[in-house]
Steps between C-alpha positions, in 0.01 A plus 500: 500500500408825653612694193247277297217549752541866473495495114178300500347744740598813264369306215147493676493869541222685308601848370265785405364504128696726278373869534311438818687577811469526891457840656687467831429675818746787463332593175140449603548775752580742226212356300249549786629857554443579130151329512412700827595824323292424198200410709541835681545714219221307280229526778590877546384536135181290595601162350407184642671144489365229285634130487437306186556128413877432351311246258266617235330381188763539205229696296514775749874579406490421140192725445644804719870491432492403135570178316795666312690616832801284605329463836214294338694346223806384701503569866168388679493209725209305344355163550186297474344385820324161546182627335681618178461877599793709404648692815794742543699628776452872482771677315356862611246620740292745305294226306418330822402814669270608216343129492424566877370843418250368256413170688437680842362849375635727763412797281144441568583639863715802381600570139859570549696201654854532605670157555861379580657156509815330612604162393702252278486479131639237269676532152722250330771739399879500509602572860722800529587772747180625675282251272381155612246225376307563842504873557307736723317822421297769689210622275258782519191538279249787478153420337228751389675825408616573140666826554869622517467583880469132588817437292693768693363362827650157423816621394537724793410225724774272345759796515415531872551144574840509348585810699370343818736226480819720422506442113505848367771422219226384253351647175137513392458429129168573349329457164165467340390200303181669357164366491305227314426772244839631421748211600386310176645736265840519696502121509470471113759779444736308728423148325597669162818661651620176641432303195775679329726433786401126573844344429653725752285354783542212720300186421227589760465846381462385150187325616390774711537760220194347315301351794531798775762754380482690835667219657809571299549804756542267780802295338839521682692403195736767401423470131140532562542804720672669245231417247211637728704831608431614149131382473204724469397657831145442634473866599432579134204273487315613819144606458401838665328319794838307576726814461276686755499220731894497481512860537293510815708224656824682428355818671368295813853344536656838469259630770609230727856571424574144379764520211463261208665403181292468175580175348349435158647133498317396819224263419499242802491127430109450525244542222228654720657832552381814338550866534730569819790263561777544728804348655730579794851392406847486661852499365611259765365163355652456160277458203199407708467843624122537566409456884137592454263580210135524382254687318146533399272197382172646440370221274611200696201485731273487211723260310471239789115537506449755758358857460674754306691665785843682459788397704866571582757315695871437556716240645849493677741214521592396839821318413628809323405744753656284767815469314521879452446540876738258612636562836412881488187495694403628844431151650682419804617144563243274662636369831324347793419727783585231751658145508425309820784278598328229733693260710309187630163364413323701730652829368437377154114470564497848648708654216268338235203649670666849535614484131139432370373770734747757359405403146140555572591860595686582182854409603737259330604248757726211424623186695665164458257208453738261657724454795810678383751642758548868566788543265334360218169693547711838524652405167145468337397801655796681351458328140133638520611851580283502828482828656479358859529162670336398803687246678297283748552174701392322798679750732330782322158341513549467884628857567240638239749702302648449187804649323421719202814570269507777235686328229623827361643662814546183674341652796314267743221567753258303709139481396194390704362155375175487721310695217777443227287562177394847620829590657688411167236649267546845681886478466508383153237732363641792663815426315334457186356861526843634597659351199210619261407133416134538552 
């Protein structure tokens, strides 16, 4: 009977959706640290945070990303609302930030706008290492400057962020996609080249070869990668203005002592890119080796109904970056400064008041909410990793002195309970300073 009841309970459990996962406390601490470093670095470069909705009109993404991209044609979470409007969970952040830039007109206050955002994105693609259907990105976007120095500024900021979180073993890949004047000639040449190789391409790339040939460069199928390895290079088709822009960018990066690899096969997966495109790659995540990437998208603001303002941006994937860091981070384990082991109802009331008082003063204090015995409470303190335990009962309240035990050294000393919050605050904060935890 007990066995059948347990089976019934298990059958009622609801698991998470495939490709969606819980990010547990031991992981969120690393995520919070990465996000804090991003905010620090970005704000040193003059960027300000923007938060956009996760739900937008489908047209925003189909127009900006491109109908022939896999994102729009296969991967978006799109549905009609009660009024029949087509809505989509955002598959990337740039289009939403551009929409907000157009709608709210911050450029009327200052012509160059620097914005960053942190949050979840959604794509229905095959889950694999470092790639999920709900994933998280840190994005940065710069509007209003068309020159190579703003490109170099964005790239240097991305590189500095990786260095600040201890990821020096990454490679910057760089390419130019040309502009709206010179890229059409390259696209036509590439289309002609792929027409002769169509039978060697996968089914998806056979379709892309006609509709949007640059997308073939994104394919991970070995046969397709082999075909594009011998394809025409866009470098031969760049106009003089694009060549000069790219030469100046290379000079800026050299001046900043930022090494890079020229990668003529790098196109990124979104149609709105032009001129500069870049990726920061690693060898530690298998085929999905990009941990950050971006580029210039000078025509996107105008395409979405705004002024003809140039822009450049990049995004980094939180899941992939966190996977690279793993346990190799400077964070100390989070442990309570104090556990108050109270014996008896009067002591429990006092302990609760003291614990809240210490928390109001920036200290982590824990206690047992019930009426467990001393042995049980000491076990809880040990499981939490509490640095100290204050033992207090009726006798301690009468004498006005409690026993404070250092759980690491096992040393125990009496402490004054008359002004318990201030007395304990001084002891615990002094220890934090000695340990370098503040």
